[in-house]
């Protein structure tokens, strides 16, 4: 018992000493007490505005309410959560076929790349490089694409459909002839935007290829329908199915569309497993 009391007394003494020697600053709203870390005065979690809840929801930031005494600013506050509920509205979501070359996952060899996904490196290799002939740069691009864009899009669509809310997934794989050397493995990040909004133009002012315009007209029709009705489908358009049966609409490399089961399901399943391991 004496040891316990001595320990508690020591902790209280150290805590009191730390608080007494902590840096303090007077703000317009009150005094904040920080901490010393590596000989640097640190202040964390200082409120800059009133909490965006209740009457302050969806309004410009309101002044924080002043406080008396000292506010502990030695630790960060909890992550800010959004109050309220998700509206049950349809969602259209997807990814491009080769978003980025690397950046989120980086490696210099296939072995190093696969090792980053231990203990599922064998499943990863089977999905992305089954016969050991996949170009390393392509493999790296596809892994970055699936990890950051494609699998999260599928996860989101499933979450919406679980609430009986329509979800439509697209895969944009079209690359114009003019960009095929630059986009060797598929459609790069943001390359679909000009097609979706039908704003294609060449920098030199030359005419846009007729095939590119056809893809843009088709894609824009889906986007406009969705904006108007919450459903991308319309007259004279190939059917875009809801994601109830893991079906998506792919804008294929030849400019046509196909509604089918997710073509990269094996890859996305591996990424889903990897995400589950990190929970």
mmCIF file of C-alpha atoms in Angstrom:
data_model
loop_
_atom_site.group_PDB
_atom_site.id
_atom_site.type_symbol
_atom_site.label_atom_id
_atom_site.label_comp_id
_atom_site.label_asym_id
_atom_site.label_seq_id
_atom_site.Cartn_x
_atom_site.Cartn_y
_atom_site.Cartn_z
ATOM 1 C CA UNK A 1 0.000 0.000 0.000
ATOM 2 C CA UNK A 2 2.868 2.385 0.854
ATOM 3 C CA UNK A 3 4.399 1.696 -2.577
ATOM 4 C CA UNK A 4 1.090 2.472 -4.278
ATOM 5 C CA UNK A 5 0.660 5.694 -2.326
ATOM 6 C CA UNK A 6 4.263 6.667 -3.059
ATOM 7 C CA UNK A 7 3.725 6.026 -6.772
ATOM 8 C CA UNK A 8 0.512 8.059 -6.870
ATOM 9 C CA UNK A 9 2.216 10.857 -4.952
ATOM 10 C CA UNK A 10 5.114 10.871 -7.421
ATOM 11 C CA UNK A 11 2.753 10.953 -10.419
ATOM 12 C CA UNK A 12 0.786 13.799 -8.863
ATOM 13 C CA UNK A 13 3.999 15.704 -8.150
ATOM 14 C CA UNK A 14 5.290 15.242 -11.709
ATOM 15 C CA UNK A 15 1.916 16.201 -13.154
ATOM 16 C CA UNK A 16 1.742 19.285 -10.964
ATOM 17 C CA UNK A 17 5.306 20.226 -11.875
ATOM 18 C CA UNK A 18 4.553 19.806 -15.596
ATOM 19 C CA UNK A 19 1.451 21.960 -15.353
ATOM 20 C CA UNK A 20 3.190 24.654 -13.313
ATOM 21 C CA UNK A 21 6.001 24.871 -15.870
ATOM 22 C CA UNK A 22 3.794 24.578 -18.940
ATOM 23 C CA UNK A 23 3.677 27.525 -21.351
ATOM 24 C CA UNK A 24 0.557 29.680 -21.169
ATOM 25 C CA UNK A 25 -0.890 32.148 -23.635
ATOM 26 C CA UNK A 26 -3.764 34.566 -23.229
ATOM 27 C CA UNK A 27 -6.088 34.462 -26.242
ATOM 28 C CA UNK A 28 -9.178 36.547 -26.901
ATOM 29 C CA UNK A 29 -11.288 33.650 -25.622
ATOM 30 C CA UNK A 30 -9.245 32.705 -22.583
ATOM 31 C CA UNK A 31 -5.972 31.250 -21.341
ATOM 32 C CA UNK A 32 -4.571 28.121 -23.001
ATOM 33 C CA UNK A 33 -1.986 25.870 -21.394
ATOM 34 C CA UNK A 34 0.346 23.961 -23.690
ATOM 35 C CA UNK A 35 3.304 21.680 -23.170
ATOM 36 C CA UNK A 36 7.043 21.619 -23.731
ATOM 37 C CA UNK A 37 8.210 19.013 -26.232
ATOM 38 C CA UNK A 38 11.877 18.885 -27.233
ATOM 39 C CA UNK A 39 12.364 22.383 -25.816
ATOM 40 C CA UNK A 40 9.553 23.720 -28.006
ATOM 41 C CA UNK A 41 6.336 25.224 -26.663
ATOM 42 C CA UNK A 42 3.462 23.261 -28.208
ATOM 43 C CA UNK A 43 -0.238 24.190 -28.193
ATOM 44 C CA UNK A 44 -2.738 21.666 -29.565
ATOM 45 C CA UNK A 45 -6.479 21.593 -30.040
ATOM 46 C CA UNK A 46 -7.125 25.299 -29.576
ATOM 47 C CA UNK A 47 -10.724 25.970 -30.691
ATOM 48 C CA UNK A 48 -10.930 28.542 -33.465
ATOM 49 C CA UNK A 49 -14.721 28.581 -33.828
ATOM 50 C CA UNK A 50 -17.887 27.276 -32.236
ATOM 51 C CA UNK A 51 -18.747 23.638 -32.931
ATOM 52 C CA UNK A 52 -20.702 23.364 -36.238
ATOM 53 C CA UNK A 53 -23.738 21.681 -34.705
ATOM 54 C CA UNK A 54 -27.334 22.632 -33.990
ATOM 55 C CA UNK A 55 -28.121 26.157 -35.137
ATOM 56 C CA UNK A 56 -24.575 26.525 -36.463
ATOM 57 C CA UNK A 57 -24.900 23.606 -38.884
ATOM 58 C CA UNK A 58 -24.153 24.599 -42.530
ATOM 59 C CA UNK A 59 -23.378 28.181 -41.564
ATOM 60 C CA UNK A 60 -20.269 30.311 -41.707
ATOM 61 C CA UNK A 61 -17.942 29.732 -38.707
ATOM 62 C CA UNK A 62 -19.219 31.374 -35.522
ATOM 63 C CA UNK A 63 -17.044 32.800 -32.724
ATOM 64 C CA UNK A 64 -15.981 30.331 -30.057
ATOM 65 C CA UNK A 65 -17.481 30.853 -26.604
ATOM 66 C CA UNK A 66 -15.004 32.267 -24.088
ATOM 67 C CA UNK A 67 -13.946 30.137 -21.137
ATOM 68 C CA UNK A 68 -12.797 30.765 -17.588
ATOM 69 C CA UNK A 69 -9.661 29.338 -16.061
ATOM 70 C CA UNK A 70 -7.149 27.527 -18.284
ATOM 71 C CA UNK A 71 -7.935 25.335 -21.270
ATOM 72 C CA UNK A 72 -5.685 22.301 -21.632
ATOM 73 C CA UNK A 73 -3.970 22.572 -25.005
ATOM 74 C CA UNK A 74 -1.378 19.860 -24.419
ATOM 75 C CA UNK A 75 -3.174 17.247 -26.557
ATOM 76 C CA UNK A 76 -5.184 17.257 -29.754
ATOM 77 C CA UNK A 77 -8.946 17.115 -29.610
ATOM 78 C CA UNK A 78 -10.916 14.218 -31.087
ATOM 79 C CA UNK A 79 -11.331 14.184 -34.859
ATOM 80 C CA UNK A 80 -14.145 16.434 -35.985
ATOM 81 C CA UNK A 81 -17.239 14.458 -36.862
ATOM 82 C CA UNK A 82 -20.053 15.672 -39.086
ATOM 83 C CA UNK A 83 -23.361 15.832 -37.268
ATOM 84 C CA UNK A 84 -26.474 14.748 -39.071
ATOM 85 C CA UNK A 85 -27.328 11.932 -41.482
ATOM 86 C CA UNK A 86 -26.328 10.947 -44.987
ATOM 87 C CA UNK A 87 -29.129 11.763 -47.392
ATOM 88 C CA UNK A 88 -30.398 8.674 -49.176
ATOM 89 C CA UNK A 89 -29.635 9.865 -52.686
ATOM 90 C CA UNK A 90 -28.174 7.840 -55.584
ATOM 91 C CA UNK A 91 -24.448 7.843 -56.196
ATOM 92 C CA UNK A 92 -22.378 7.500 -59.344
ATOM 93 C CA UNK A 93 -18.778 6.590 -58.620
ATOM 94 C CA UNK A 94 -15.855 4.909 -60.304
ATOM 95 C CA UNK A 95 -12.254 5.098 -61.406
ATOM 96 C CA UNK A 96 -9.970 5.228 -64.413
ATOM 97 C CA UNK A 97 -8.103 2.151 -65.527
ATOM 98 C CA UNK A 98 -4.585 3.424 -64.724
ATOM 99 C CA UNK A 99 -4.956 6.422 -62.443
ATOM 100 C CA UNK A 100 -1.325 7.092 -61.502
ATOM 101 C CA UNK A 101 2.037 5.398 -62.147
ATOM 102 C CA UNK A 102 2.919 5.310 -58.434
ATOM 103 C CA UNK A 103 2.956 7.676 -55.461
ATOM 104 C CA UNK A 104 0.746 5.966 -52.889
ATOM 105 C CA UNK A 105 2.578 2.656 -53.147
ATOM 106 C CA UNK A 106 6.188 2.844 -54.276
ATOM 107 C CA UNK A 107 8.769 0.171 -55.032
ATOM 108 C CA UNK A 108 11.689 -0.509 -57.353
ATOM 109 C CA UNK A 109 11.165 -4.255 -57.898
ATOM 110 C CA UNK A 110 8.267 -6.694 -58.009
ATOM 111 C CA UNK A 111 9.603 -8.461 -54.935
ATOM 112 C CA UNK A 112 9.702 -5.238 -52.953
ATOM 113 C CA UNK A 113 6.231 -4.327 -54.171
ATOM 114 C CA UNK A 114 4.674 -7.635 -53.150
ATOM 115 C CA UNK A 115 6.425 -7.612 -49.770
ATOM 116 C CA UNK A 116 4.650 -4.373 -48.901
ATOM 117 C CA UNK A 117 1.401 -6.336 -48.787
ATOM 118 C CA UNK A 118 2.514 -9.090 -46.416
ATOM 119 C CA UNK A 119 0.986 -11.486 -45.410
ATOM 120 C CA UNK A 120 -1.079 -11.421 -48.611
ATOM 121 C CA UNK A 121 1.828 -11.031 -51.015
ATOM 122 C CA UNK A 122 1.132 -14.376 -52.690
ATOM 123 C CA UNK A 123 -2.513 -13.500 -53.307
ATOM 124 C CA UNK A 124 -1.422 -10.132 -54.618
ATOM 125 C CA UNK A 125 1.028 -11.692 -57.066
ATOM 126 C CA UNK A 126 -1.600 -14.177 -58.245
ATOM 127 C CA UNK A 127 -4.022 -11.336 -58.983
ATOM 128 C CA UNK A 128 -1.583 -8.893 -60.602
ATOM 129 C CA UNK A 129 1.244 -11.033 -61.959
ATOM 130 C CA UNK A 130 -0.004 -14.638 -62.264
ATOM 131 C CA UNK A 131 2.529 -15.770 -64.858
ATOM 132 C CA UNK A 132 5.344 -13.388 -63.852
ATOM 133 C CA UNK A 133 5.174 -11.547 -67.182
ATOM 134 C CA UNK A 134 3.310 -8.375 -66.139
ATOM 135 C CA UNK A 135 5.330 -5.249 -66.865
ATOM 136 C CA UNK A 136 6.544 -3.930 -63.498
ATOM 137 C CA UNK A 137 5.523 -0.339 -64.253
ATOM 138 C CA UNK A 138 2.050 -1.527 -65.231
ATOM 139 C CA UNK A 139 1.740 -3.650 -62.105
ATOM 140 C CA UNK A 140 2.735 -0.703 -59.940
ATOM 141 C CA UNK A 141 0.189 1.532 -61.661
ATOM 142 C CA UNK A 142 -2.651 -0.978 -61.303
ATOM 143 C CA UNK A 143 -1.929 -1.560 -57.624
ATOM 144 C CA UNK A 144 -1.963 2.183 -56.922
ATOM 145 C CA UNK A 145 -5.167 2.532 -58.950
ATOM 146 C CA UNK A 146 -7.016 -0.277 -57.196
ATOM 147 C CA UNK A 147 -5.832 0.569 -53.688
ATOM 148 C CA UNK A 148 -6.724 4.261 -53.809
ATOM 149 C CA UNK A 149 -9.574 4.484 -56.340
ATOM 150 C CA UNK A 150 -11.193 1.302 -57.636
ATOM 151 C CA UNK A 151 -11.632 -0.729 -54.453
ATOM 152 C CA UNK A 152 -12.804 2.259 -52.358
ATOM 153 C CA UNK A 153 -15.332 3.039 -55.117
ATOM 154 C CA UNK A 154 -16.688 -0.504 -54.940
ATOM 155 C CA UNK A 155 -16.790 -0.340 -51.139
ATOM 156 C CA UNK A 156 -18.753 2.912 -51.284
ATOM 157 C CA UNK A 157 -21.222 1.612 -53.848
ATOM 158 C CA UNK A 158 -21.885 -1.465 -51.747
ATOM 159 C CA UNK A 159 -22.508 0.690 -48.700
ATOM 160 C CA UNK A 160 -25.126 2.673 -50.611
ATOM 161 C CA UNK A 161 -26.797 -0.409 -52.039
ATOM 162 C CA UNK A 162 -26.936 -1.970 -48.574
ATOM 163 C CA UNK A 163 -29.277 0.899 -47.710
ATOM 164 C CA UNK A 164 -31.316 0.244 -50.865
ATOM 165 C CA UNK A 165 -29.900 3.426 -52.374
ATOM 166 C CA UNK A 166 -28.995 3.195 -56.080
ATOM 167 C CA UNK A 167 -25.278 3.100 -56.847
ATOM 168 C CA UNK A 168 -23.740 3.141 -60.325
ATOM 169 C CA UNK A 169 -20.070 2.263 -60.870
ATOM 170 C CA UNK A 170 -18.058 3.164 -63.961
ATOM 171 C CA UNK A 171 -14.633 2.131 -65.198
ATOM 172 C CA UNK A 172 -13.102 4.565 -67.671
ATOM 173 C CA UNK A 173 -10.579 2.770 -69.884
ATOM 174 C CA UNK A 174 -10.685 4.901 -73.015
ATOM 175 C CA UNK A 175 -7.496 6.573 -74.193
ATOM 176 C CA UNK A 176 -7.483 8.703 -77.320
ATOM 177 C CA UNK A 177 -5.007 7.933 -80.079
ATOM 178 C CA UNK A 178 -3.174 11.159 -79.301
ATOM 179 C CA UNK A 179 -2.512 10.051 -75.710
ATOM 180 C CA UNK A 180 -1.693 6.367 -76.119
ATOM 181 C CA UNK A 181 2.058 6.832 -75.897
ATOM 182 C CA UNK A 182 1.701 8.888 -72.723
ATOM 183 C CA UNK A 183 -0.924 6.616 -71.152
ATOM 184 C CA UNK A 184 0.593 3.224 -71.924
ATOM 185 C CA UNK A 185 -1.348 1.214 -69.355
ATOM 186 C CA UNK A 186 -4.765 2.859 -69.490
ATOM 187 C CA UNK A 187 -6.687 6.025 -68.738
ATOM 188 C CA UNK A 188 -4.831 8.303 -66.338
ATOM 189 C CA UNK A 189 -6.189 10.259 -63.413
ATOM 190 C CA UNK A 190 -8.684 12.991 -64.392
ATOM 191 C CA UNK A 191 -8.514 12.114 -68.088
ATOM 192 C CA UNK A 192 -12.245 11.340 -68.031
ATOM 193 C CA UNK A 193 -13.312 14.809 -66.903
ATOM 194 C CA UNK A 194 -13.341 16.480 -70.317
ATOM 195 C CA UNK A 195 -15.385 13.566 -71.642
ATOM 196 C CA UNK A 196 -17.899 13.661 -68.793
ATOM 197 C CA UNK A 197 -18.476 17.394 -69.277
ATOM 198 C CA UNK A 198 -18.112 17.248 -73.060
ATOM 199 C CA UNK A 199 -15.437 19.935 -73.107
ATOM 200 C CA UNK A 200 -12.792 18.235 -75.243
ATOM 201 C CA UNK A 201 -10.388 20.521 -77.069
ATOM 202 C CA UNK A 202 -6.872 20.334 -78.425
ATOM 203 C CA UNK A 203 -4.316 22.828 -77.184
ATOM 204 C CA UNK A 204 -3.212 23.701 -80.685
ATOM 205 C CA UNK A 205 -6.778 24.410 -81.770
ATOM 206 C CA UNK A 206 -6.930 21.484 -84.173
ATOM 207 C CA UNK A 207 -10.201 19.546 -84.559
ATOM 208 C CA UNK A 208 -10.946 16.877 -81.954
ATOM 209 C CA UNK A 209 -11.031 13.349 -83.353
ATOM 210 C CA UNK A 210 -14.533 12.156 -84.189
ATOM 211 C CA UNK A 211 -14.115 9.036 -82.056
ATOM 212 C CA UNK A 212 -13.173 11.138 -79.023
ATOM 213 C CA UNK A 213 -16.232 13.341 -79.585
ATOM 214 C CA UNK A 214 -18.466 10.279 -79.770
ATOM 215 C CA UNK A 215 -17.169 9.002 -76.428
ATOM 216 C CA UNK A 216 -17.633 12.456 -74.898
ATOM 217 C CA UNK A 217 -21.216 12.741 -76.177
ATOM 218 C CA UNK A 218 -22.050 9.319 -74.799
ATOM 219 C CA UNK A 219 -20.451 9.882 -71.412
ATOM 220 C CA UNK A 220 -21.909 13.365 -71.056
ATOM 221 C CA UNK A 221 -25.397 12.006 -71.709
ATOM 222 C CA UNK A 222 -25.070 9.623 -68.775
ATOM 223 C CA UNK A 223 -23.748 12.375 -66.503
ATOM 224 C CA UNK A 224 -26.491 14.828 -67.489
ATOM 225 C CA UNK A 225 -29.210 12.231 -66.933
ATOM 226 C CA UNK A 226 -27.834 11.397 -63.507
ATOM 227 C CA UNK A 227 -27.687 15.069 -62.532
ATOM 228 C CA UNK A 228 -31.332 15.525 -63.577
ATOM 229 C CA UNK A 229 -32.916 12.324 -62.302
ATOM 230 C CA UNK A 230 -30.457 10.362 -60.160
ATOM 231 C CA UNK A 231 -30.365 7.699 -62.878
ATOM 232 C CA UNK A 232 -27.775 7.833 -65.694
ATOM 233 C CA UNK A 233 -29.891 5.791 -68.090
ATOM 234 C CA UNK A 234 -31.895 7.352 -70.872
ATOM 235 C CA UNK A 235 -33.226 6.954 -74.368
ATOM 236 C CA UNK A 236 -30.809 5.474 -76.925
ATOM 237 C CA UNK A 237 -28.147 4.776 -74.292
ATOM 238 C CA UNK A 238 -26.727 1.338 -73.486
ATOM 239 C CA UNK A 239 -28.086 0.198 -70.125
ATOM 240 C CA UNK A 240 -26.015 1.133 -67.082
ATOM 241 C CA UNK A 241 -27.055 -1.353 -64.359
ATOM 242 C CA UNK A 242 -27.167 -0.611 -60.676
ATOM 243 C CA UNK A 243 -24.399 -2.227 -58.666
ATOM 244 C CA UNK A 244 -26.754 -4.683 -56.961
ATOM 245 C CA UNK A 245 -25.039 -7.662 -58.605
ATOM 246 C CA UNK A 246 -21.507 -6.252 -58.778
ATOM 247 C CA UNK A 247 -22.157 -4.955 -62.290
ATOM 248 C CA UNK A 248 -20.483 -1.862 -63.678
ATOM 249 C CA UNK A 249 -20.393 0.114 -66.904
ATOM 250 C CA UNK A 250 -17.004 0.222 -68.603
ATOM 251 C CA UNK A 251 -16.055 2.832 -71.179
ATOM 252 C CA UNK A 252 -13.729 0.495 -73.026
ATOM 253 C CA UNK A 253 -10.439 1.219 -74.728
ATOM 254 C CA UNK A 254 -12.112 1.091 -78.160
ATOM 255 C CA UNK A 255 -14.672 3.742 -77.192
ATOM 256 C CA UNK A 256 -17.623 1.408 -76.755
ATOM 257 C CA UNK A 257 -19.402 0.644 -73.493
ATOM 258 C CA UNK A 258 -20.143 -2.672 -71.868
ATOM 259 C CA UNK A 259 -22.239 -3.458 -68.816
ATOM 260 C CA UNK A 260 -20.811 -6.494 -67.095
ATOM 261 C CA UNK A 261 -19.527 -7.959 -63.868
ATOM 262 C CA UNK A 262 -16.553 -6.102 -62.408
ATOM 263 C CA UNK A 263 -13.693 -7.246 -64.716
ATOM 264 C CA UNK A 264 -11.013 -6.728 -62.085
ATOM 265 C CA UNK A 265 -12.826 -8.468 -59.242
ATOM 266 C CA UNK A 266 -9.878 -10.681 -58.242
ATOM 267 C CA UNK A 267 -7.622 -7.647 -57.880
ATOM 268 C CA UNK A 268 -10.171 -5.671 -55.898
ATOM 269 C CA UNK A 269 -10.854 -8.616 -53.599
ATOM 270 C CA UNK A 270 -7.183 -8.693 -52.636
ATOM 271 C CA UNK A 271 -7.225 -4.959 -51.927
ATOM 272 C CA UNK A 272 -10.357 -5.409 -49.826
ATOM 273 C CA UNK A 273 -8.635 -8.083 -47.748
ATOM 274 C CA UNK A 274 -5.602 -5.835 -47.264
ATOM 275 C CA UNK A 275 -7.841 -2.988 -46.108
ATOM 276 C CA UNK A 276 -9.581 -5.326 -43.645
ATOM 277 C CA UNK A 277 -6.234 -6.326 -42.126
ATOM 278 C CA UNK A 278 -5.505 -2.697 -41.265
ATOM 279 C CA UNK A 279 -8.698 -2.185 -39.265
#
